[in-house]
PDB file of C-alpha atoms in Angstrom:
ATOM      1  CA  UNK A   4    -163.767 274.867-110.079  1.00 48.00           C
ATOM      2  CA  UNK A   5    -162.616 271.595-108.771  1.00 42.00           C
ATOM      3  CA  UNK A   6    -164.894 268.593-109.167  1.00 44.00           C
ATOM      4  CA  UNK A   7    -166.201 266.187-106.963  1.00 44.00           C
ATOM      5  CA  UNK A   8    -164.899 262.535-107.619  1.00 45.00           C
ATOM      6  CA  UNK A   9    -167.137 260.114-109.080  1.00 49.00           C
ATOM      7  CA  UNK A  10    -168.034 257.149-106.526  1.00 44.00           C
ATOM      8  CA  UNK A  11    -167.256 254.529-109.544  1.00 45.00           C
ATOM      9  CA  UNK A  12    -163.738 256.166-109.199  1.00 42.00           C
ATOM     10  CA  UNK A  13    -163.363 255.813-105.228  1.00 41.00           C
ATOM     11  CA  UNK A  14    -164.898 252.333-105.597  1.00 45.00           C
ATOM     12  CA  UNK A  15    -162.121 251.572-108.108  1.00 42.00           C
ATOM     13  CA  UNK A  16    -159.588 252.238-105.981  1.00 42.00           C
ATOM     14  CA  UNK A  17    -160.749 250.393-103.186  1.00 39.00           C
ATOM     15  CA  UNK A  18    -161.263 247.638-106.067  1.00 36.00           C
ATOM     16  CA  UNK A  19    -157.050 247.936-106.650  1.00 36.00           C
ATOM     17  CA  UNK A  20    -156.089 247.664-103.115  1.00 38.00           C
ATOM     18  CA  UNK A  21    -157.810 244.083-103.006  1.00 33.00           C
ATOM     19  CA  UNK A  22    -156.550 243.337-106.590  1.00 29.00           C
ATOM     20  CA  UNK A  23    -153.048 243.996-105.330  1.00 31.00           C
ATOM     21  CA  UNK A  24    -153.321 241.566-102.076  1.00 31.00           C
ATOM     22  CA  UNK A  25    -151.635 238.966-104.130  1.00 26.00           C
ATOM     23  CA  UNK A  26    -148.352 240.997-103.885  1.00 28.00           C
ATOM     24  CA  UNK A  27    -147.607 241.901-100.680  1.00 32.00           C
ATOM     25  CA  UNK A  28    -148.079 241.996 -97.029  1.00 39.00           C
ATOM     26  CA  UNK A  29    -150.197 245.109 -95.275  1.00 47.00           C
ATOM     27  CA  UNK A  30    -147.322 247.202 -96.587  1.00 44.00           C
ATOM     28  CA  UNK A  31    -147.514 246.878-100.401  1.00 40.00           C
ATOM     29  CA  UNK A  32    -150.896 247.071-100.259  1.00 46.00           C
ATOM     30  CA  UNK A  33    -150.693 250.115 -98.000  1.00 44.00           C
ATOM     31  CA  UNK A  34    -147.971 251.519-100.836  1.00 36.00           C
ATOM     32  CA  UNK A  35    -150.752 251.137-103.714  1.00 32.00           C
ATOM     33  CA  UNK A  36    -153.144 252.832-101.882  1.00 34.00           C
ATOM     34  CA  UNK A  37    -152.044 255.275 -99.976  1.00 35.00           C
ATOM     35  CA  UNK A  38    -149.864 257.073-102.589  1.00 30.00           C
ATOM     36  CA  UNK A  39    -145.975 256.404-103.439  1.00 30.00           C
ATOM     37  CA  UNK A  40    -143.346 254.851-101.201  1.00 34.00           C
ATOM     38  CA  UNK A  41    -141.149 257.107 -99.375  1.00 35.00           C
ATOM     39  CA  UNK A  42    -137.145 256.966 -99.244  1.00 37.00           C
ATOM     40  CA  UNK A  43    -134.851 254.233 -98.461  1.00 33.00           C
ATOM     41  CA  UNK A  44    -133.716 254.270 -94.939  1.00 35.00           C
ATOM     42  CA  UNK A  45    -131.758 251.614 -93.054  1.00 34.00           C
ATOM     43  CA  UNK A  46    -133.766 249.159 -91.170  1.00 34.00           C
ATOM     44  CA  UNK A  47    -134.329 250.530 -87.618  1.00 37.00           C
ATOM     45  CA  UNK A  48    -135.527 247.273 -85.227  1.00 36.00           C
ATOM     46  CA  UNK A  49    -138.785 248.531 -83.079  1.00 41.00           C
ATOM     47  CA  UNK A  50    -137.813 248.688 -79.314  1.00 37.00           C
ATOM     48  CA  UNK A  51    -139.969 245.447 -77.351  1.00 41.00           C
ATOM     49  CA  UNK A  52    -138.459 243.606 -75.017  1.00 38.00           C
ATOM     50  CA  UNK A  53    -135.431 242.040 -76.062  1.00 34.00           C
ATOM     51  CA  UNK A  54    -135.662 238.321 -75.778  1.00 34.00           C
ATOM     52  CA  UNK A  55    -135.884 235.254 -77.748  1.00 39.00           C
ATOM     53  CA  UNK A  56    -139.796 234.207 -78.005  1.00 38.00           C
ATOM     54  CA  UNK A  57    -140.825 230.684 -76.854  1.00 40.00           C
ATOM     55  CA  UNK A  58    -144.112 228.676 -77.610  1.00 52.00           C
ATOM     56  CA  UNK A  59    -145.250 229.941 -74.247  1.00 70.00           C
ATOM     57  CA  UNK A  60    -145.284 233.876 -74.743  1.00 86.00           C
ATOM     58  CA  UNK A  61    -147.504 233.949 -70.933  1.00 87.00           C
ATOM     59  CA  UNK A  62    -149.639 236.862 -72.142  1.00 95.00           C
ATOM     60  CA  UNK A  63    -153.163 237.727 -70.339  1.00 95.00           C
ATOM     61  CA  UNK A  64    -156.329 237.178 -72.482  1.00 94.00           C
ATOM     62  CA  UNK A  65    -158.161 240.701 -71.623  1.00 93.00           C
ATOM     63  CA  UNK A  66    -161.130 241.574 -73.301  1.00 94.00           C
ATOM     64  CA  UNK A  67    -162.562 239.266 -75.292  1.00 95.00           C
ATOM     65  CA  UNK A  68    -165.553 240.884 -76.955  1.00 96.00           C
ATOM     66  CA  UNK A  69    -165.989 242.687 -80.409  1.00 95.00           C
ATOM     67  CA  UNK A  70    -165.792 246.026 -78.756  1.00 96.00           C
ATOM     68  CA  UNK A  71    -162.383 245.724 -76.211  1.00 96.00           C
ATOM     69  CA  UNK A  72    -161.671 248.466 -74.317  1.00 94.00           C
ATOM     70  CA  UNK A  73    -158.117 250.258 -74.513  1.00 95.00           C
ATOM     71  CA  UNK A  74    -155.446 248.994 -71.861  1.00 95.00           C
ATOM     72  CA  UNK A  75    -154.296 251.344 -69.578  1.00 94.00           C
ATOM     73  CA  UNK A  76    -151.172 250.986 -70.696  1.00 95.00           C
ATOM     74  CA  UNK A  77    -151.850 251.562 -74.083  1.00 96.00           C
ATOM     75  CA  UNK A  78    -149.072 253.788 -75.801  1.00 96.00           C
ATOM     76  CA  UNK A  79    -147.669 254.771 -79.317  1.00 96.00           C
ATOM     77  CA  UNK A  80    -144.396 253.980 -80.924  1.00 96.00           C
ATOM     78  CA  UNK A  81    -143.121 256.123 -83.456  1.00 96.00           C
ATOM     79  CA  UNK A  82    -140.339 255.412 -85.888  1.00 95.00           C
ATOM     80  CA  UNK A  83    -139.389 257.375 -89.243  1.00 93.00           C
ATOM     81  CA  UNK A  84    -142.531 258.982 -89.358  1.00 94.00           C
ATOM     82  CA  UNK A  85    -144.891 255.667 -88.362  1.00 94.00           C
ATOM     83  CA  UNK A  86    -146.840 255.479 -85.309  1.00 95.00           C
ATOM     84  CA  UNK A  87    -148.618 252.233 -84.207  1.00 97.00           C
ATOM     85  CA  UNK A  88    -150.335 250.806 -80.857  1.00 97.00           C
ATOM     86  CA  UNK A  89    -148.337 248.797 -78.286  1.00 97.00           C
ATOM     87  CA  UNK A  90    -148.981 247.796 -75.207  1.00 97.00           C
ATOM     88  CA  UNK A  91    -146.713 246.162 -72.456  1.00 96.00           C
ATOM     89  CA  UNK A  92    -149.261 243.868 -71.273  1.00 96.00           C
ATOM     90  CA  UNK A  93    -151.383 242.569 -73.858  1.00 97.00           C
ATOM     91  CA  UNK A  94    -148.414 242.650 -76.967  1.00 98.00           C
ATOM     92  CA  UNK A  95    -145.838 242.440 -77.965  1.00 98.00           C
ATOM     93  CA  UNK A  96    -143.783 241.193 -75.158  1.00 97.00           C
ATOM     94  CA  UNK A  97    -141.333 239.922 -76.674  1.00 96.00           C
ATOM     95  CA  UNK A  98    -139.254 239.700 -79.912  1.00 95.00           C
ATOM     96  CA  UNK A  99    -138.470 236.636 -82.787  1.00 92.00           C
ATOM     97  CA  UNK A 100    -135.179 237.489 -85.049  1.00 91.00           C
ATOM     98  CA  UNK A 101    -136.019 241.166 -84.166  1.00 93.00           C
ATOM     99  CA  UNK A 102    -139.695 241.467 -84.923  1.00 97.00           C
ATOM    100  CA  UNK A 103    -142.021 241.600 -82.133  1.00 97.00           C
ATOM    101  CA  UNK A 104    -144.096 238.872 -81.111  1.00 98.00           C
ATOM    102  CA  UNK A 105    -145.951 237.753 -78.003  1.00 98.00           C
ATOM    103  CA  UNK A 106    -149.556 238.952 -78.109  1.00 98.00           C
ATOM    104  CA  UNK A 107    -153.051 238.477 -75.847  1.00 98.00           C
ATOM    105  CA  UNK A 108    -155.697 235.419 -76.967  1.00 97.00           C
ATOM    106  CA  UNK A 109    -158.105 238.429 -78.114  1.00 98.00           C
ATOM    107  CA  UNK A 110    -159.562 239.987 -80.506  1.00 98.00           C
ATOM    108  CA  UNK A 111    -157.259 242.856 -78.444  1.00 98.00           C
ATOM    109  CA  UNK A 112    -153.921 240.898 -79.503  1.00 98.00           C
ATOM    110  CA  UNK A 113    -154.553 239.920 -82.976  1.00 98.00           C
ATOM    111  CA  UNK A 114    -155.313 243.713 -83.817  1.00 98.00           C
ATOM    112  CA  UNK A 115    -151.996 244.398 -81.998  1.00 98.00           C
ATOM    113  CA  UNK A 116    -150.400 241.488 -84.252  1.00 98.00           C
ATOM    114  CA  UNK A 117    -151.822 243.097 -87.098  1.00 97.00           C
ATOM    115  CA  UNK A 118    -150.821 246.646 -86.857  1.00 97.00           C
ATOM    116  CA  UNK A 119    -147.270 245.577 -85.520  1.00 97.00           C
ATOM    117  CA  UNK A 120    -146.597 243.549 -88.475  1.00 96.00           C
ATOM    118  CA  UNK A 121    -147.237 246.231 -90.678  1.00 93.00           C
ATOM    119  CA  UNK A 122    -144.636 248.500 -88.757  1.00 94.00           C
ATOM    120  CA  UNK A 123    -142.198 245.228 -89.096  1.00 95.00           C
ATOM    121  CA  UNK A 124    -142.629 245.278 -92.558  1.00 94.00           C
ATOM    122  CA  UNK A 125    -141.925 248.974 -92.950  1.00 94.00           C
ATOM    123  CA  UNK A 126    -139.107 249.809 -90.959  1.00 95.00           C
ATOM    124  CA  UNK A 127    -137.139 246.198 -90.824  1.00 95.00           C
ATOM    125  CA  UNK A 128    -137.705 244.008 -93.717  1.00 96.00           C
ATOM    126  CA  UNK A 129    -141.113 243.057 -95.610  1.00 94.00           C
ATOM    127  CA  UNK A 130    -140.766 239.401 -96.824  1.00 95.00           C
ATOM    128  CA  UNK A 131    -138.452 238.448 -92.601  1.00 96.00           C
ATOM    129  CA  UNK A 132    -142.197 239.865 -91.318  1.00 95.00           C
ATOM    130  CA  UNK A 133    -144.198 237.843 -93.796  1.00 95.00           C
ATOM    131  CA  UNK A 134    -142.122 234.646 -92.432  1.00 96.00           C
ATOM    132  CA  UNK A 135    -142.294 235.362 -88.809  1.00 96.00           C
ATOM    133  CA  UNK A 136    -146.100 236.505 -88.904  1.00 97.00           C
ATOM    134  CA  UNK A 137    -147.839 234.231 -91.521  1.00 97.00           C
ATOM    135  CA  UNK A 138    -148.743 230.330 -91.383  1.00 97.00           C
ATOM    136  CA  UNK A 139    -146.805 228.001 -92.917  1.00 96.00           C
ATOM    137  CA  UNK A 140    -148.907 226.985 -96.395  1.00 96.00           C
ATOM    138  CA  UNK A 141    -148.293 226.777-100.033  1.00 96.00           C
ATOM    139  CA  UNK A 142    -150.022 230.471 -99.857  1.00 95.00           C
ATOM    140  CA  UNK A 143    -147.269 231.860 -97.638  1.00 96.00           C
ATOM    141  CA  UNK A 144    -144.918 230.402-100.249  1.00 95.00           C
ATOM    142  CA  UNK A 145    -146.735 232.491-103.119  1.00 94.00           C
ATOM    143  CA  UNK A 146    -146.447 235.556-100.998  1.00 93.00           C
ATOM    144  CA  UNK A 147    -143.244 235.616-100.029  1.00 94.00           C
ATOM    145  CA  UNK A 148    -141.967 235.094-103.701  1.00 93.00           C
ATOM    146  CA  UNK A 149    -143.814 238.148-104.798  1.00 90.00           C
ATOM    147  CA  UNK A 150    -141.869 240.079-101.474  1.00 92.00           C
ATOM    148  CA  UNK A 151    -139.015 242.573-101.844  1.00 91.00           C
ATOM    149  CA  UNK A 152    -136.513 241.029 -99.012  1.00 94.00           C
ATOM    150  CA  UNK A 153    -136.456 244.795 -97.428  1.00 94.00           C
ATOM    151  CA  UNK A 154    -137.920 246.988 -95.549  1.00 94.00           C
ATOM    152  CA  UNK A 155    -140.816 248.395 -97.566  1.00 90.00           C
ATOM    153  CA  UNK A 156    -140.502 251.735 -96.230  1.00 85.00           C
ATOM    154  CA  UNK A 157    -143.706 253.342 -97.392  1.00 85.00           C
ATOM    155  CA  UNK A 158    -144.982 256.433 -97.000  1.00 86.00           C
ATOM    156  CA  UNK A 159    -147.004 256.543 -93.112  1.00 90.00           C
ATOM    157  CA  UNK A 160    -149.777 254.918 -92.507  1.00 87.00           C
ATOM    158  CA  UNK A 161    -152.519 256.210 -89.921  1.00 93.00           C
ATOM    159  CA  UNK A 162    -154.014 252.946 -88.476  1.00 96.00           C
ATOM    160  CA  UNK A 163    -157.350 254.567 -87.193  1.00 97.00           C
ATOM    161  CA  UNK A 164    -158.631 251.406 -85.554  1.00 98.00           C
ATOM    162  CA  UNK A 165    -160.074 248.110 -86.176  1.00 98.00           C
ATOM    163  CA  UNK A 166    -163.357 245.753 -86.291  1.00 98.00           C
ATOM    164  CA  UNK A 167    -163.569 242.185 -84.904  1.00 98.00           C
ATOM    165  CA  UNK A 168    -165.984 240.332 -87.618  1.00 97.00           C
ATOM    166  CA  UNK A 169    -165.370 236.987 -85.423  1.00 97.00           C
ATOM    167  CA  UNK A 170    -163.414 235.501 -82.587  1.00 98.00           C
ATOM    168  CA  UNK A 171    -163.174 231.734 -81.534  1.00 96.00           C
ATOM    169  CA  UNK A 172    -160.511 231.844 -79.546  1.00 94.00           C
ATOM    170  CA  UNK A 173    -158.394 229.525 -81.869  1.00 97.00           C
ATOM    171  CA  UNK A 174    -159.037 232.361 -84.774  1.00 98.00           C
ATOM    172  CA  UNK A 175    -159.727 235.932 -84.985  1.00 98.00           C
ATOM    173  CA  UNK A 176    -160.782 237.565 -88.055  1.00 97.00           C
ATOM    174  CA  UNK A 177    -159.853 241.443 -87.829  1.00 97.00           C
ATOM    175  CA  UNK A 178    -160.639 244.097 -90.327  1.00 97.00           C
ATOM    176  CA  UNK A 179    -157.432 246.505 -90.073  1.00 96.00           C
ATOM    177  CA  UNK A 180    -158.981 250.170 -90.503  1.00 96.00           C
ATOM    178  CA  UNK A 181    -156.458 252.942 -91.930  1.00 94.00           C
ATOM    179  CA  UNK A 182    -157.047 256.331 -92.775  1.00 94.00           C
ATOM    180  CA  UNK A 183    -157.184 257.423 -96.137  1.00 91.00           C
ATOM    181  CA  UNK A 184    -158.606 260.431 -98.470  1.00 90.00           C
ATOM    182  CA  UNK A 185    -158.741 257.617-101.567  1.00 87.00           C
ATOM    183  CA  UNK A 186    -162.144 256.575-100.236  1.00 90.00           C
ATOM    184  CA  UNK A 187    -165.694 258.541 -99.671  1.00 93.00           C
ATOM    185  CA  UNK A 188    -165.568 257.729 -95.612  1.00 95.00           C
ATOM    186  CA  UNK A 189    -162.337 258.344 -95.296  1.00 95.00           C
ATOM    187  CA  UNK A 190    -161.121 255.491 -94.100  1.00 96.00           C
ATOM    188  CA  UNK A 191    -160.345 251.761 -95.702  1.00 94.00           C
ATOM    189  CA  UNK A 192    -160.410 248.185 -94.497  1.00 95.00           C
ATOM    190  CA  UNK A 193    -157.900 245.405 -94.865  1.00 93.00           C
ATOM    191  CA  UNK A 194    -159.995 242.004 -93.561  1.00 95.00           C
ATOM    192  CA  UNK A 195    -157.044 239.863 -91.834  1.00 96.00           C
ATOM    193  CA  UNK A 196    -157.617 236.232 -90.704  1.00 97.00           C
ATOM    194  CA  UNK A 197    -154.875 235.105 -87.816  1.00 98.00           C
ATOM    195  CA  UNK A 198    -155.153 231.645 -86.279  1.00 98.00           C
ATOM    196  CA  UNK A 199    -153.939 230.753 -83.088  1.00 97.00           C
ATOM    197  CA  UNK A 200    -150.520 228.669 -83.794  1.00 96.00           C
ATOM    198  CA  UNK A 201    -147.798 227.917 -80.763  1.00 93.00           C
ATOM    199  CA  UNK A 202    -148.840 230.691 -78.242  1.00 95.00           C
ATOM    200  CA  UNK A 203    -148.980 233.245 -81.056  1.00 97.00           C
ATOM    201  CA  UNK A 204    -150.929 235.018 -83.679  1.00 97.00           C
ATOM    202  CA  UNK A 205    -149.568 233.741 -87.053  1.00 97.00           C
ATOM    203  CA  UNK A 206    -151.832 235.376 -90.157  1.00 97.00           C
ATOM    204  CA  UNK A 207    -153.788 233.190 -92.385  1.00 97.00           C
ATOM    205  CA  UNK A 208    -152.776 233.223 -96.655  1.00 96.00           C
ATOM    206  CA  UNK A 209    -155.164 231.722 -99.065  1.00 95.00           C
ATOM    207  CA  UNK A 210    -153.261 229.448-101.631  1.00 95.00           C
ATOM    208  CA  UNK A 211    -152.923 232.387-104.350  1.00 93.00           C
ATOM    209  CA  UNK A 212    -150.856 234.494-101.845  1.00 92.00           C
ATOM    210  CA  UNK A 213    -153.796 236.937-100.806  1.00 91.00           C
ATOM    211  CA  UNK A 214    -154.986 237.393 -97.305  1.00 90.00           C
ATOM    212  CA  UNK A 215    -158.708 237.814 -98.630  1.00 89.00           C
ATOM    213  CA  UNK A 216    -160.971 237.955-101.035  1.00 88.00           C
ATOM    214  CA  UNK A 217    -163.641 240.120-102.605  1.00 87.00           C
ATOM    215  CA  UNK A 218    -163.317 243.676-102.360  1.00 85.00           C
ATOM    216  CA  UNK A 219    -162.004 245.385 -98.954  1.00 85.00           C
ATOM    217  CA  UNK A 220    -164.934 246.672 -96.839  1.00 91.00           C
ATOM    218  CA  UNK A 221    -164.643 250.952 -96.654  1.00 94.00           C
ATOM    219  CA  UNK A 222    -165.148 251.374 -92.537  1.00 97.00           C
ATOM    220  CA  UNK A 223    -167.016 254.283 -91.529  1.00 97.00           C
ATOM    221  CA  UNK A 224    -166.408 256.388 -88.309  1.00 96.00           C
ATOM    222  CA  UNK A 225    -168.083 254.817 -85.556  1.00 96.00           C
ATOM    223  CA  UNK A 226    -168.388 251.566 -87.116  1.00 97.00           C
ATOM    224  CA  UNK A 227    -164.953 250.741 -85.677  1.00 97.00           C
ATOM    225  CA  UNK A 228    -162.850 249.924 -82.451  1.00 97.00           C
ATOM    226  CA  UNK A 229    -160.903 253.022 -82.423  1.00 97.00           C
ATOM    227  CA  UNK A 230    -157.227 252.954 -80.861  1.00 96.00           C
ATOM    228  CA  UNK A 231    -157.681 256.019 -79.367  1.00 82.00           C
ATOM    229  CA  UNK A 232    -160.274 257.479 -77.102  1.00 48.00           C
ATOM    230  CA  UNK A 233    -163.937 255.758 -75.826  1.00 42.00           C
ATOM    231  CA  UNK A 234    -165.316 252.486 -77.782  1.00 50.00           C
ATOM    232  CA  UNK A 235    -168.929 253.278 -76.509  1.00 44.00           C
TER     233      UNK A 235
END
């Protein structure tokens, strides 16, 4: 007969996700919680427009509220196995050294940023995304020091959706929502802070190389901004 898992266990290893936030971008802490990393493959760039970004990326606002609707234009991109949200209009536009940059003043675009940097980090090279995407502070320093300089290539992520816990306009604080079986819902959070920085979404790393702190929040269905299909 099998058994049901304890909650203390699930809690603990929601507990180990946030413990290992000093390591790595959203991909090592993806790899620690969503089982073992998959094989090496040769970093594959992800297809966005391919052009130089500039401090004025000239990308429309949209939605603005804690519960955006999808684009219309909305679609998936798919590379060894990953599939993440793009959209033409609201990000990314554009590309930096490769990576893919260039996203909406909204709660919309930092989501995009967010799930887009993971991909980066994945299928072109973890500690490149973790200097295009975060701030420039003595944290970012810490975090890229603790980052393999290649692609992480862990096993697939399913990025189920997101929640917007605040938006100023200047910052937007996301919580990244993945799909998991390691929790009781089903799901797991990531809380992401990105401010605002030279037309562009750059994330937020606290002086010890984490992106938050506290244990990671464990989403439940409904309680989210789903990619896919009606926000209510």
């Amino acid at each position: 007969m099998s058994k049901v898992q304890n909650p203390q266990t699930l809690r603990g290893k929601v507990a180990l996700w946030a413990s290992v936030a000093l390591v790595f971008l959203v991909a090592i802490l993806l790899f620690l919680i969503l089982v073992k990393p998959a094989g090496t493959t040769p970093p594959n760039p992800i297809a966005v427009e391919a052009t130089k970004a500039t401090g004025d990326c000239d990308v429309p606002e949209g939605d603005t509220s804690s519960k955006p609707a999808m684009p219309k234009d909305l679609r998936w991109e798919a590379d060894k196995g990953w599939t993440w949200p793009v959209s033409d209009t609201y990000g990314p536009t554009k590309t930096k050294d490769g990576f893919p940059v260039c996203f909406a003043r909204s709660p919309l675009g930092a989501a995009l940023t967010a799930v887009s940097m993971n991909a980066a980090g994945n299928l072109i090279n973890a500690r490149k995304a973790g200097e295009v995407y975060a701030i420039d502070s003595p944290g970012k320093k810490v975090l890229l020091d603790k980052t393999p300089d290649k692609a992480a290539g862990t096993t697939p992520a399913t990025f189920a959706g997101f929640i917007v816990d605040s938006f100023t306009g200047d910052e937007a604080s996301i919580t990244l929502v993945v799909a998991t079986a390691a929790t009781s819902s089903g799901y797991a959070g990531l809380p992401l802070t990105f401010r605002w920085v030279d037309g562009d979404w750059k994330l937020k790393v606290l002086d010890d190389g984490s992106t938050f702190v506290g244990q990671p929040p464990v989403p439940v269905k409904g309680g989210f901004v789903e990619w896919s299909g009606s926000n209510g």
